[in-house]
Coordinates of C-alpha atoms in Angstrom, one line a residue:
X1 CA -39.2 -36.6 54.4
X2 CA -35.7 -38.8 54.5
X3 CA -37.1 -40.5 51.5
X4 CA -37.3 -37.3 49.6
X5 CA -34.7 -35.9 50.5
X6 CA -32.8 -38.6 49.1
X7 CA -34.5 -38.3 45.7
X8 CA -33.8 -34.7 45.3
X9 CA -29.8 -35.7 46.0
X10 CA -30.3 -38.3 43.7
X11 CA -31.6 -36.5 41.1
X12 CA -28.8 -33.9 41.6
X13 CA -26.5 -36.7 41.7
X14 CA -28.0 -37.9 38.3
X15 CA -27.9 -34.1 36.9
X16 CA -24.4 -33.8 37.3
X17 CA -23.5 -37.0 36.5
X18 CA -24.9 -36.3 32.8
X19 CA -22.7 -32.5 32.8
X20 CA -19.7 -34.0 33.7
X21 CA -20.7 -36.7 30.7
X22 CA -21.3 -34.0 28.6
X23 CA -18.3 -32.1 29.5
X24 CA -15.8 -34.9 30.2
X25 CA -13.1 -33.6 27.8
X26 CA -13.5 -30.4 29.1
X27 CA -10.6 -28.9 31.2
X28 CA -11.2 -27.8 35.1
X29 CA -9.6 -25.8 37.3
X30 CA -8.8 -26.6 41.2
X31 CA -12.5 -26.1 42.2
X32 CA -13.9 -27.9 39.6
X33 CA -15.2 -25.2 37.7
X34 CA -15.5 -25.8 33.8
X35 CA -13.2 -23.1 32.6
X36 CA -11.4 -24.3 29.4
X37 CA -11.6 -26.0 26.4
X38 CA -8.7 -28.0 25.0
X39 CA -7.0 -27.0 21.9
X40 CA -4.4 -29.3 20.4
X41 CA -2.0 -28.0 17.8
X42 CA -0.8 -30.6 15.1
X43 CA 1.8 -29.8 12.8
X44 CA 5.2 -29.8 12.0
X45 CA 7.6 -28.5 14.8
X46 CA 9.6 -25.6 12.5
X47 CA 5.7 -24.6 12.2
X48 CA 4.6 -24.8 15.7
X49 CA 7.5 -22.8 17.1
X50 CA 7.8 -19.9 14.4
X51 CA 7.1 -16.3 15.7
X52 CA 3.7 -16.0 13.8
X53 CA 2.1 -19.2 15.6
X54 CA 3.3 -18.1 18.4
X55 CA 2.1 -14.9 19.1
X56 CA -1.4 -16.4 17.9
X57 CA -1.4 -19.3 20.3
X58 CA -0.6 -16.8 23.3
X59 CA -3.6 -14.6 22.3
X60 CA -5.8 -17.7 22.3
X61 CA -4.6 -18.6 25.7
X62 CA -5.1 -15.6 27.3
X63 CA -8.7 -15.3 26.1
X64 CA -9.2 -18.0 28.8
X65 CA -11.4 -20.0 26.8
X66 CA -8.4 -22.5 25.6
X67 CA -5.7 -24.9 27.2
X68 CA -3.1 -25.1 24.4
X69 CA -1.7 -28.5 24.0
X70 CA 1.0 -29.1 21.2
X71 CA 1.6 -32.1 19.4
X72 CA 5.3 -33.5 19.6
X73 CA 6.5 -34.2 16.1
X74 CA 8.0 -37.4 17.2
X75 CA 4.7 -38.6 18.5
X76 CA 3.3 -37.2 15.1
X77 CA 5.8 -39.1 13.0
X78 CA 6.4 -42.6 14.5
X79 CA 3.3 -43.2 16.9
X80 CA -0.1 -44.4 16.7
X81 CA -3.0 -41.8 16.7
X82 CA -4.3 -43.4 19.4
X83 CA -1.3 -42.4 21.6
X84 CA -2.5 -38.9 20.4
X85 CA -4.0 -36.3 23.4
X86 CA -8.0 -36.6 22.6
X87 CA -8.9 -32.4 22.5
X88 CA -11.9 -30.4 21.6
X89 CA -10.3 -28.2 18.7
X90 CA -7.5 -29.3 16.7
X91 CA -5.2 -26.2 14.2
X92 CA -3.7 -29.4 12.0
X93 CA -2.7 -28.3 8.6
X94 CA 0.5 -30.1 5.8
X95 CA 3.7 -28.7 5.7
X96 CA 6.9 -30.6 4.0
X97 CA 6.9 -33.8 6.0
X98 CA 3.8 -33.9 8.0
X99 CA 1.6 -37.1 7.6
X100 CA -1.4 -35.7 6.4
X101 CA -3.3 -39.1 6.3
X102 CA -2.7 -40.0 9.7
X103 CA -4.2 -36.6 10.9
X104 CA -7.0 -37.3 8.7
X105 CA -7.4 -40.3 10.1
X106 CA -7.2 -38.7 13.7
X107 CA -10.1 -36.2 13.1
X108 CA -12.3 -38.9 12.1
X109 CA -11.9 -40.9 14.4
X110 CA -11.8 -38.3 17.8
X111 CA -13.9 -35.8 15.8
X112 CA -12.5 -32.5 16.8
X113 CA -13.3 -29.2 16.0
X114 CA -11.6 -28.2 12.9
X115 CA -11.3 -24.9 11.1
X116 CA -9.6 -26.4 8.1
X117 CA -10.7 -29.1 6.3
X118 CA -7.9 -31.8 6.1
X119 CA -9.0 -34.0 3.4
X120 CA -9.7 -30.8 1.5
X121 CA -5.7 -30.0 2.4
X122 CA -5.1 -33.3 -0.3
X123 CA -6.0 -31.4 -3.1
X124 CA -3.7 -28.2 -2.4
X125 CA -0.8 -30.7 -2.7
X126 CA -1.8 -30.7 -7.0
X127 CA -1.3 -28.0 -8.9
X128 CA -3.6 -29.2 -11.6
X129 CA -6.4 -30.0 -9.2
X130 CA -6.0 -26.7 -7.5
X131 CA -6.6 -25.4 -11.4
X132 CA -9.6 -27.2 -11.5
X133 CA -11.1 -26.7 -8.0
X134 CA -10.5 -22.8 -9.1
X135 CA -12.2 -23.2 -12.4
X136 CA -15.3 -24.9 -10.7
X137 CA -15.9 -21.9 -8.3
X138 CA -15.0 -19.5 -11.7
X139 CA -12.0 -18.0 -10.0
X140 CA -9.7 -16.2 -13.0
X141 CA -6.6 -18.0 -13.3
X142 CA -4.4 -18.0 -16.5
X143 CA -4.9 -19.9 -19.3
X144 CA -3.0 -23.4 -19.5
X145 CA -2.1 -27.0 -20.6
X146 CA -0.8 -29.8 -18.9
X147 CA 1.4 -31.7 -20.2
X148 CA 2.9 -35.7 -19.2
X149 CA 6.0 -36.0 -21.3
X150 CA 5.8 -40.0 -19.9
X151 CA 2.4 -40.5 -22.4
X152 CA 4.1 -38.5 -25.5
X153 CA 7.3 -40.5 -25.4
X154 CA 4.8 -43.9 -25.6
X155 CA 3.0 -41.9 -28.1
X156 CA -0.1 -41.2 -27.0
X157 CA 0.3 -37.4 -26.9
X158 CA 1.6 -35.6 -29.3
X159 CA 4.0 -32.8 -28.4
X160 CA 5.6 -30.2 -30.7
X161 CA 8.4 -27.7 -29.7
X162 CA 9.6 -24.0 -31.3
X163 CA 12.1 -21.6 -30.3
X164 CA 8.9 -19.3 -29.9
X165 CA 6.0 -21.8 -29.0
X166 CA 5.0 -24.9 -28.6
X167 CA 2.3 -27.5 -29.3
X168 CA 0.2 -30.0 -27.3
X169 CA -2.4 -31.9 -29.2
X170 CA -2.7 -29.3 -31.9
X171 CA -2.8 -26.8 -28.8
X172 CA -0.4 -24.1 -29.2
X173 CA 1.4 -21.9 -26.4
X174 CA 3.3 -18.7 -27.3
X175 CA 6.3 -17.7 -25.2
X176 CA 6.2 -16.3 -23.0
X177 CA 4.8 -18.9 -21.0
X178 CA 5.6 -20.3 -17.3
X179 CA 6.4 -23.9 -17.1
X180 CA 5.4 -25.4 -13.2
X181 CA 5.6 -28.8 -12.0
X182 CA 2.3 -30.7 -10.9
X183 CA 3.3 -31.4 -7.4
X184 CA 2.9 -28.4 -5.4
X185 CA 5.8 -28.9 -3.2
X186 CA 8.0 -28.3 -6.3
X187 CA 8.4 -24.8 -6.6
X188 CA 11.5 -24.8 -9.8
X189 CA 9.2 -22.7 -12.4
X190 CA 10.9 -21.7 -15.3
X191 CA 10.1 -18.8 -17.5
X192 CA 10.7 -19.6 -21.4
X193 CA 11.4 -16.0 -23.1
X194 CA 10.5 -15.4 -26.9
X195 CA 13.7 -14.7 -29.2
X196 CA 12.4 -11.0 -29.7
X197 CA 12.7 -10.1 -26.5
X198 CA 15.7 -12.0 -25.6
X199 CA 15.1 -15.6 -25.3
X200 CA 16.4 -17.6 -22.9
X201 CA 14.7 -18.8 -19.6
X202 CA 14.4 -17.8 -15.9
X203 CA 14.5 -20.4 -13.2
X204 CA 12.3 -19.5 -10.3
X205 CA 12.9 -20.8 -6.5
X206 CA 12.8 -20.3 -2.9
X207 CA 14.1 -17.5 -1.7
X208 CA 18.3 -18.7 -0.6
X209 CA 20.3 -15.3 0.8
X210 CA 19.2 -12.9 -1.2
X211 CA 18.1 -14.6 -4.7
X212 CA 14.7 -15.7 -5.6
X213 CA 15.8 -16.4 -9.6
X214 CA 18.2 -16.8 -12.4
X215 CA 18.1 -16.1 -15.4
X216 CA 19.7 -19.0 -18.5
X217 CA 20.3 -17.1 -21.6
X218 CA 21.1 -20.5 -22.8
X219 CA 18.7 -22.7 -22.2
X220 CA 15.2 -22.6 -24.0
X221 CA 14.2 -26.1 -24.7
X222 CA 11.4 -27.4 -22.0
X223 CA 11.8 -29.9 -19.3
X224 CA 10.4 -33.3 -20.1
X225 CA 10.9 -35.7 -17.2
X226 CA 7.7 -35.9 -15.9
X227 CA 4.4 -33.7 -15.9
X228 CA 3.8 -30.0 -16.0
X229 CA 1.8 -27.4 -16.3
X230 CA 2.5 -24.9 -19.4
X231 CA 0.5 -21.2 -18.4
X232 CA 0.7 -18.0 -19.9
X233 CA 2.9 -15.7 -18.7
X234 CA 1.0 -12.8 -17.5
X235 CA 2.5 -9.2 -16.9
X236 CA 2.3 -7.3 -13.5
X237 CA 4.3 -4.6 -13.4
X238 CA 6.7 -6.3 -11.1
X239 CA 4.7 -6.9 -8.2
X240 CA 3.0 -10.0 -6.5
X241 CA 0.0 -9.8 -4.1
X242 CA -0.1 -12.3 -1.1
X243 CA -3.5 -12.7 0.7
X244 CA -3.7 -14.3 3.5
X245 CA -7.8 -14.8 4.8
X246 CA -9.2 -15.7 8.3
X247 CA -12.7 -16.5 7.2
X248 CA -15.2 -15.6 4.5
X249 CA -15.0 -12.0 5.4
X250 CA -11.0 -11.2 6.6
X251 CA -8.2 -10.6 4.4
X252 CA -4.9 -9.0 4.6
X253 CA -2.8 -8.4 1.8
X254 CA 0.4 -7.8 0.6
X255 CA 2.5 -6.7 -1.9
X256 CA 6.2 -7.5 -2.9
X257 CA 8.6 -7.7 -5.8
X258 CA 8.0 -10.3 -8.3
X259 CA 10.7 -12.7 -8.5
X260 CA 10.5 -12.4 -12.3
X261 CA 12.4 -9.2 -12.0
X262 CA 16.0 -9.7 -11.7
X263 CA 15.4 -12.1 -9.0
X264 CA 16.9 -9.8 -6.2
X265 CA 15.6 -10.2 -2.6
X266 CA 14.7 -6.7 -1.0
X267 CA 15.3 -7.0 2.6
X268 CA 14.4 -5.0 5.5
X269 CA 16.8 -4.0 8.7
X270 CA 16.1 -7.1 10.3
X271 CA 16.0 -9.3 7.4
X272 CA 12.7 -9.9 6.1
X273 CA 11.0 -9.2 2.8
X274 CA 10.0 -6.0 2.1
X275 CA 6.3 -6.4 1.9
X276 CA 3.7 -3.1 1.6
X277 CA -0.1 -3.5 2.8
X278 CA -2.5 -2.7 -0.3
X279 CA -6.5 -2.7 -0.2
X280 CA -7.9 -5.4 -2.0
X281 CA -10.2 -4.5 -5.1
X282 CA -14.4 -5.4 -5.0
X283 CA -13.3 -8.5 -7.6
X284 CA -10.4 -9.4 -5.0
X285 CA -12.6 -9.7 -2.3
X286 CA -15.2 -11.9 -4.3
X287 CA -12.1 -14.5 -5.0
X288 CA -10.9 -14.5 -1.3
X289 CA -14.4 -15.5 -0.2
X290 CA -14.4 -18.4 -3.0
X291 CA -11.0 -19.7 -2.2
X292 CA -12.0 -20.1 1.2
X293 CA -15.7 -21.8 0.5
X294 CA -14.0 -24.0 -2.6
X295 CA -11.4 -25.6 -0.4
X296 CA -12.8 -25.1 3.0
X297 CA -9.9 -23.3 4.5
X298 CA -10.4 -21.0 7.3
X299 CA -7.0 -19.5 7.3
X300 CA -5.9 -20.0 4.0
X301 CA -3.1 -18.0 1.9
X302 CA -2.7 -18.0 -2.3
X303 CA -1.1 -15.7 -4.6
X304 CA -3.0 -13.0 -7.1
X305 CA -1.6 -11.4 -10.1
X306 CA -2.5 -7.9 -11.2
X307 CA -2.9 -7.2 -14.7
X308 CA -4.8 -4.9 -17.0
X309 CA -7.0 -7.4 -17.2
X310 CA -8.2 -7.9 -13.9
X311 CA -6.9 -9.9 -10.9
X312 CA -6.3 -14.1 -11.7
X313 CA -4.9 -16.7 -9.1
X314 CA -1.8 -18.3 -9.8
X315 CA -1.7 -20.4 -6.6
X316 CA -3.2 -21.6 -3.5
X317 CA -0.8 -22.4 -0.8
X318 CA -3.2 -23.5 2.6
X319 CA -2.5 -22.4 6.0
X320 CA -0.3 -19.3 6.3
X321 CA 0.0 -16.1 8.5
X322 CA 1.2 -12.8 8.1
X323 CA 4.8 -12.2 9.3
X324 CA 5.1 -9.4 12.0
X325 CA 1.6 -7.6 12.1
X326 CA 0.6 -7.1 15.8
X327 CA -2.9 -5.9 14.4
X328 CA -3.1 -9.3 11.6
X329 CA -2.7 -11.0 15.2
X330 CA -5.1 -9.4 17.1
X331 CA -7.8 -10.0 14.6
X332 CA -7.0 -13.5 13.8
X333 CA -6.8 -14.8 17.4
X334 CA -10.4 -13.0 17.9
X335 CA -11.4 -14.3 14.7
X336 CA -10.4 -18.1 15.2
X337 CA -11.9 -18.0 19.1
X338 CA -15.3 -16.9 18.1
X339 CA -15.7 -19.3 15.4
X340 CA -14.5 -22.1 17.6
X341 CA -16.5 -21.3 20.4
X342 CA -19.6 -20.7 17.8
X343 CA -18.9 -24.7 16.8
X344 CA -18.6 -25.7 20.5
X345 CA -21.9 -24.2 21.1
X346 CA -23.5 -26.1 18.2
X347 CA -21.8 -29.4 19.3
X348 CA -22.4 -29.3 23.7
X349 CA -25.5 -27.1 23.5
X350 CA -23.5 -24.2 25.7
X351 CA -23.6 -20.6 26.1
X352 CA -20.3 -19.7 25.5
X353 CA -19.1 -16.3 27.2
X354 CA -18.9 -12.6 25.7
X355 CA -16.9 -12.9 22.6
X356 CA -15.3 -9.9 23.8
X357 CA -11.3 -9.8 23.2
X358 CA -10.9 -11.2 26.8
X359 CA -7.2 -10.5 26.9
X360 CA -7.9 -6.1 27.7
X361 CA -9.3 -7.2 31.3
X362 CA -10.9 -4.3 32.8
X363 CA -10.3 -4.1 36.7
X364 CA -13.4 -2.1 37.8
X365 CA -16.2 -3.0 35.9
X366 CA -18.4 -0.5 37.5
X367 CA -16.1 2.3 37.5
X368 CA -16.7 1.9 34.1
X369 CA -20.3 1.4 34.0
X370 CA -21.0 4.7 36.0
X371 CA -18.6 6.5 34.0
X372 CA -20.5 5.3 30.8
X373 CA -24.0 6.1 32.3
X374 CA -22.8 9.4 33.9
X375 CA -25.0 12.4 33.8
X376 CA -23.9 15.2 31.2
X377 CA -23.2 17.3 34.6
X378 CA -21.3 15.1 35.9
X379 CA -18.6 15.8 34.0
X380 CA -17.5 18.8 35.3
X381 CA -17.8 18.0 38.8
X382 CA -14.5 16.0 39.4
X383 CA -11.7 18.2 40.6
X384 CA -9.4 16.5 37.7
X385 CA -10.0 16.8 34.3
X386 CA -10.3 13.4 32.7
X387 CA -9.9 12.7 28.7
X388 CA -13.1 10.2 27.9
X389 CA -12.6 10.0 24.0
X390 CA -10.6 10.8 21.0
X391 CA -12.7 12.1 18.1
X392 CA -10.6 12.3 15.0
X393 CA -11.8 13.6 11.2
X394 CA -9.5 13.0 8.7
X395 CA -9.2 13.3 4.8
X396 CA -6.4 11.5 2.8
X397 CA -3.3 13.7 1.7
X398 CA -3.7 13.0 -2.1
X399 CA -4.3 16.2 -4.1
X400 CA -4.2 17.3 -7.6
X401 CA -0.4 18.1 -8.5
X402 CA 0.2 22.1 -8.8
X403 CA 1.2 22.8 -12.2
X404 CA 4.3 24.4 -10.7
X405 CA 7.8 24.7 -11.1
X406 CA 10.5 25.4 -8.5
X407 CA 14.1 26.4 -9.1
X408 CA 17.2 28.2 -8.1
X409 CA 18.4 30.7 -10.3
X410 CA 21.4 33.2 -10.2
X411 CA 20.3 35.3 -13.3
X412 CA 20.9 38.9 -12.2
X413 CA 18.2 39.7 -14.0
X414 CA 15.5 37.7 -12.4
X415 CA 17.2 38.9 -9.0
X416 CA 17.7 42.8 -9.6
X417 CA 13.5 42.6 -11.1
X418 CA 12.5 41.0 -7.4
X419 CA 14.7 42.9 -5.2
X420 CA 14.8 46.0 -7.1
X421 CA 12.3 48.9 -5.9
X422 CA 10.5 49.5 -9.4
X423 CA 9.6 45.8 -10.0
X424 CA 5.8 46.8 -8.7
X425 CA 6.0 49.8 -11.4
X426 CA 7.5 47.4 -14.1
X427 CA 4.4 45.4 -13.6
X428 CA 1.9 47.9 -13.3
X429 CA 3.2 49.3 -16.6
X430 CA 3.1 45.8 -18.3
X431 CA -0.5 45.2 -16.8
X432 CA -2.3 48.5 -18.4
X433 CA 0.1 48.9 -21.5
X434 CA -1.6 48.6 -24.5
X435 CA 1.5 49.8 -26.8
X436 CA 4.4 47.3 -27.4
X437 CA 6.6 49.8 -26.8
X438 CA 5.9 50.4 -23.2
X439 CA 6.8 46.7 -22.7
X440 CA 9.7 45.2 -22.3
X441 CA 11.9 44.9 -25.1
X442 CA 12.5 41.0 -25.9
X443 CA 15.7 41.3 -28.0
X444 CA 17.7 44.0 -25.6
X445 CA 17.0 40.9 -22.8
X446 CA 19.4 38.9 -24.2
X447 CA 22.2 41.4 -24.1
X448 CA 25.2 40.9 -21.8
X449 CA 25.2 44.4 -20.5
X450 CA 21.8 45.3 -19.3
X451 CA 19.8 47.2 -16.7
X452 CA 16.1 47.1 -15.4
X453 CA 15.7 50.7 -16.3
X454 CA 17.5 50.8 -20.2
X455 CA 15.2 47.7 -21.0
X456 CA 12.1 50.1 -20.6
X457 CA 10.6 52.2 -23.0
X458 CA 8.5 55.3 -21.4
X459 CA 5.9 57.6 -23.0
X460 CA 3.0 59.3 -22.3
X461 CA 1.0 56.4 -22.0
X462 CA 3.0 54.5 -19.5
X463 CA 2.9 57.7 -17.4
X464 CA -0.9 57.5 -17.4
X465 CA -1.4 53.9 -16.8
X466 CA 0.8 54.8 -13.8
X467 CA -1.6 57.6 -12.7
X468 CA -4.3 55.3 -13.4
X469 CA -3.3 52.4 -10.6
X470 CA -2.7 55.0 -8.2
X471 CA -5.9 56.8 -8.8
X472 CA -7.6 53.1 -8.0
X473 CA -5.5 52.6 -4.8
X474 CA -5.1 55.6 -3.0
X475 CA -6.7 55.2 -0.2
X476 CA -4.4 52.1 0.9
X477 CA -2.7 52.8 3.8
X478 CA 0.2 50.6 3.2
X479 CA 0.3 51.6 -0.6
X480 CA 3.6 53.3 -1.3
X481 CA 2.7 56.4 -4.2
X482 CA 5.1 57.6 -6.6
X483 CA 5.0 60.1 -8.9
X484 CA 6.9 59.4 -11.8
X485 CA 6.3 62.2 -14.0
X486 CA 9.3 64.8 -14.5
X487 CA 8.9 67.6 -11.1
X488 CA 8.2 70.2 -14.3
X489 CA 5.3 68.0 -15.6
X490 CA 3.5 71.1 -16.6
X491 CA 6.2 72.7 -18.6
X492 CA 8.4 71.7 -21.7
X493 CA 11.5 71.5 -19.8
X494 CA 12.5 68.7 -17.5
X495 CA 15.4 68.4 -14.9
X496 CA 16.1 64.8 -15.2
X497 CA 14.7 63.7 -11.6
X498 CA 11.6 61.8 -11.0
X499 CA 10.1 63.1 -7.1
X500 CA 9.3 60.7 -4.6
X501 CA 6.2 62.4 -2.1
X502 CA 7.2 60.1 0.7
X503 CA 10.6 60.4 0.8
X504 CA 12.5 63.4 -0.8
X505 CA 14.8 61.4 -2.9
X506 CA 15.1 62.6 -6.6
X507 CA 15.0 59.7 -8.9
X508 CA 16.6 59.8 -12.3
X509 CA 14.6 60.3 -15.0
X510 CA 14.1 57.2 -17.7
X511 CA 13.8 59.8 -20.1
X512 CA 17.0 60.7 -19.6
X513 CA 19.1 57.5 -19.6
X514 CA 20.5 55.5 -22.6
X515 CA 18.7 53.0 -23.9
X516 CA 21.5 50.8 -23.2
X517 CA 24.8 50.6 -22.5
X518 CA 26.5 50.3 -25.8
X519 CA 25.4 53.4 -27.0
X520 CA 27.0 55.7 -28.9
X521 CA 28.0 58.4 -26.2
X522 CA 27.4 57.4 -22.8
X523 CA 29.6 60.5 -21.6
X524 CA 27.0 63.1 -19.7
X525 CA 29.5 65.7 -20.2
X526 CA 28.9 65.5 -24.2
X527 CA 25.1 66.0 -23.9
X528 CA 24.3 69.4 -25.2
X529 CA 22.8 71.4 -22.2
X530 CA 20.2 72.7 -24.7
X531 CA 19.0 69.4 -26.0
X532 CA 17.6 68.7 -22.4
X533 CA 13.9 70.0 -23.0
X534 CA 11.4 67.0 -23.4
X535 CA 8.0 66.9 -24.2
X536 CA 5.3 64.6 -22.2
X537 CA 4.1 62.8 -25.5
X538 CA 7.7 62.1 -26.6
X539 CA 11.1 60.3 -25.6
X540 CA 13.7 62.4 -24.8
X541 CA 15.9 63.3 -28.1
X542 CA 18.9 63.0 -25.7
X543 CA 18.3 59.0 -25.9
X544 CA 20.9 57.5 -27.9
X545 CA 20.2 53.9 -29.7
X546 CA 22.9 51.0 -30.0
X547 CA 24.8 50.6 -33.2

């Protein structure tokens, strides 16, 4: 019995022996626990530090799966790699300064998990290799040639230049074209302008203050102290789209103002670029996914122009975040812990834990559980009401423009039509007149003396288009009727009133009133009492026209 009971310890022994083996360069906690893996952060200190990284390194550390160690730059620069901390995942990626050949040398070496591809990273730091790595996966990019000024001045290249275009090896270039330097680092491109549209040449740089370029009216000859790329300048309204990718299938993009424009920084409150979220296109998509697979960059960031002609790279910068997106960092901490905990699966044979975003901890799981599982009549047995989801439907607010027009006016005409009591009889008599006269008469509009009532024109007919409507809407309550025949409609004479059957108002007549005011006599006390008598079917002979 002693004798197996030492086996069975033994073998336990033995068993755990071979975990802690297996799991050496994992991290415990005080009761020995495997709770962490290590994640060691190489790069440049300005890198390390800045507010993106940051705020991504925190949500990694909370998740709980990571201990988050940094590499020193001094200890990057001037020591060995072996005096580097030995992790499990390593974030190493170039910036100005970093030795990318050491790090290289590190990974191979110590083997840690990497999301981007270091030796891959070499080729970024070539613009003409990044051209070709591009044209291998068919990514659009603009058309170009490269050009080493050192081989045409021994004369092994022949290399022609014009005011308007130039010539490489009977290859000709129309301006405008965009002249960049082969190292990637370089970032002094110069724009060459034609002599139609100005000529000339606009130096681009890194932003300083608030200028990204400046434009040379002078200067139109090429640079030829070393090599560079000549591309076609391609037009995009003035706007540049940044991408920035975590993985195959994640990318956020923005826009912002081309440099090319008058080289003017727009800047926020708080100093940064003014940048706008757009949705990236099905072709967009398609090159994000192939930028990633070509150079094996997990979070990767290059540039896209729009054109009328579809979307084409113009370049590939590496490892970059989005500036000051709380949601860009919530998605790419949860991205980058899954796909590192997917590779330490595949390399210690583990079940990693719920790939859950571990930093919303829940205090009661089974409050929440029951709550989930809960009985539909449940519900309404708590003695508080309790909100358990937000269901939202939504459409997008963009609609066919109304072909309408809105303006303030002080016209008296327009106002005395709306606020005057006849307007709905002025349109009624429009509607069912069929005689121009009845309408309104276009040239007495334009006089400087008028009146609603001396621009109309009545006869018979307007007097039965008038019966007419009301004879169609008599039974409205909330119609208001008018009878605006003469109180002696079934005589020849008329006393100059219209009656009102609501309200006993008398009205004047229209058939009594001058056409306008620059008639002839306008005095009442003129008007022949005997020339009052009118007939239905005829104006009033009392009217009096304008001279």
């Amino acid at each position: 019995m002693d004798e197996g009971k030492k086996k069975s310890k033994s073998r336990k022994h033995i068993t755990s022996l071979d975990e802690e083996k297996l799991f050496d360069n994992i991290s415990k906690d005080d009761c020995g626990i495997i709770k962490k893996f290590t994640l060691g952060v190489c790069a440049m200190e300005s890198k390390v530090e800045s507010a993106p990284m940051e705020c991504i390194l925190k949500r990694l550390a909370k998740s709980g799966d990571f201990h988050i160690i940094k590499f020193k730059e001094d200890m990057i620069l001037n020591h060995d790699i072996d005096c580097w901390p030995i992790v499990d995942c390593l974030i190493a990626f170039y910036s100005t300064g970093f030795p990318l050949k050491k790090a290289i040398e590190y990974v191979k070496k110590y083997k840690p998990i990497t999301l981007n591809n270091l030796e891959k990273q070499m080729i970024l730091r070539s613009r003409l290799q990044i051209y070709e790595e591009l044209k291998k996966w068919r990514v659009p990019h603009a058309n170009y040639v490269v050009v080493d000024h050192d081989t045409v001045k021994r004369g092994e290249h022949i290399f022609e230049e014009y005011y308007d275009y130039i010539v490489y090896d009977n290859i000709r270039l129309n301006k405008p074209f965009i002249e960049k330097p082969i190292n990637a680092d370089n970032h002094n491109n110069w724009i060459y302008y034609p002599k139609n549209t100005g000529g000339g040449c606009k130096k681009l740089f890194r932003k300083i203050k608030d200028r990204s370029s400046e434009y040379c009216p002078e200067i139109h000859k090429v640079r030829t102290n070393g090599t560079y790329i000549y591309e076609e300048f391609l037009s995009t309204f003035g706007t540049d789209i940044k991408v920035y990718t975590v993985g195959q299938m994640f990318a956020h993009a923005e826009a912002r103002k081309s440099p090319a424009l008058d080289g003017k920084v727009c800047r926020t409150s708080d100093g940064k670029e003014v940048r706008y979220a757009v949705i990236l296109s099905e072709a967009e998509k398609i090159i994000a996914y192939r930028i990633v697979e070509a150079f094996q960059q997990t979070v990767c960031g290059f540039d896209i122009l729009r054109t009328t002609m579809g979307p084409f790279v113009c370049d590939v910068n590496g490892w970059s975040f989005v500036k000051g997106n709380i949601k860009y960092y919530n998605d790419c901490a949860h991205i980058l812990r899954a796909m590192f905990l997917a590779k330490l699966e595949e390399k210690y044979n583990i079940i990693p834990r719920d790939l859950a975003d571990n930093w919303y901890n829940i205090e009661n799981e089974e409050e929440v559980l029951r709550k989930t599982f809960r009985q539909p009549d449940d519900l309404h047995c708590s003695h508080h009401e309790e909100l358990c989801s937000v269901i939202i439907v939504m459409r997008h607010g963009d609609r066919k423009p109304k072909q309408k027009m809105k303006f303030f006016t002080t016209k008296p005409l327009i106002l005395d039509y709306f606020n005057s009591e006849e307007n709905l009889y002025n349109v009624i008599s429009n509607r069912y007149a069929h005689d121009d006269t009845i309408k309104i008469n276009n040239n007495e509009l334009h006089t400087t003396n008028y009146n609603t009532q001396d621009v109309l024109k009545y006869n018979a007919k307007l007097d039965h288009a008038t019966n007419q409507y009301q004879g169609t809407h008599k039974n409205h309550s909330n119609s208001k009727t008018f009878n605006y025949n003469c109180e002696n409609n079934c005589s020849s004479k008329c006393n100059g009133h219209i009656n009102d059957t609501q309200k006993d108002i008398k009205i004047p007549c229209a058939h009594h009133e001058p056409l306008c005011n620059n008639s002839t006599n306008t005095n009442k006390e003129n008007i022949n009492e005997n020339n009052k008598s009118c007939e239905n079917n005829k104006s009033c002979e009392n009217s009096k026209s304008c001279e």
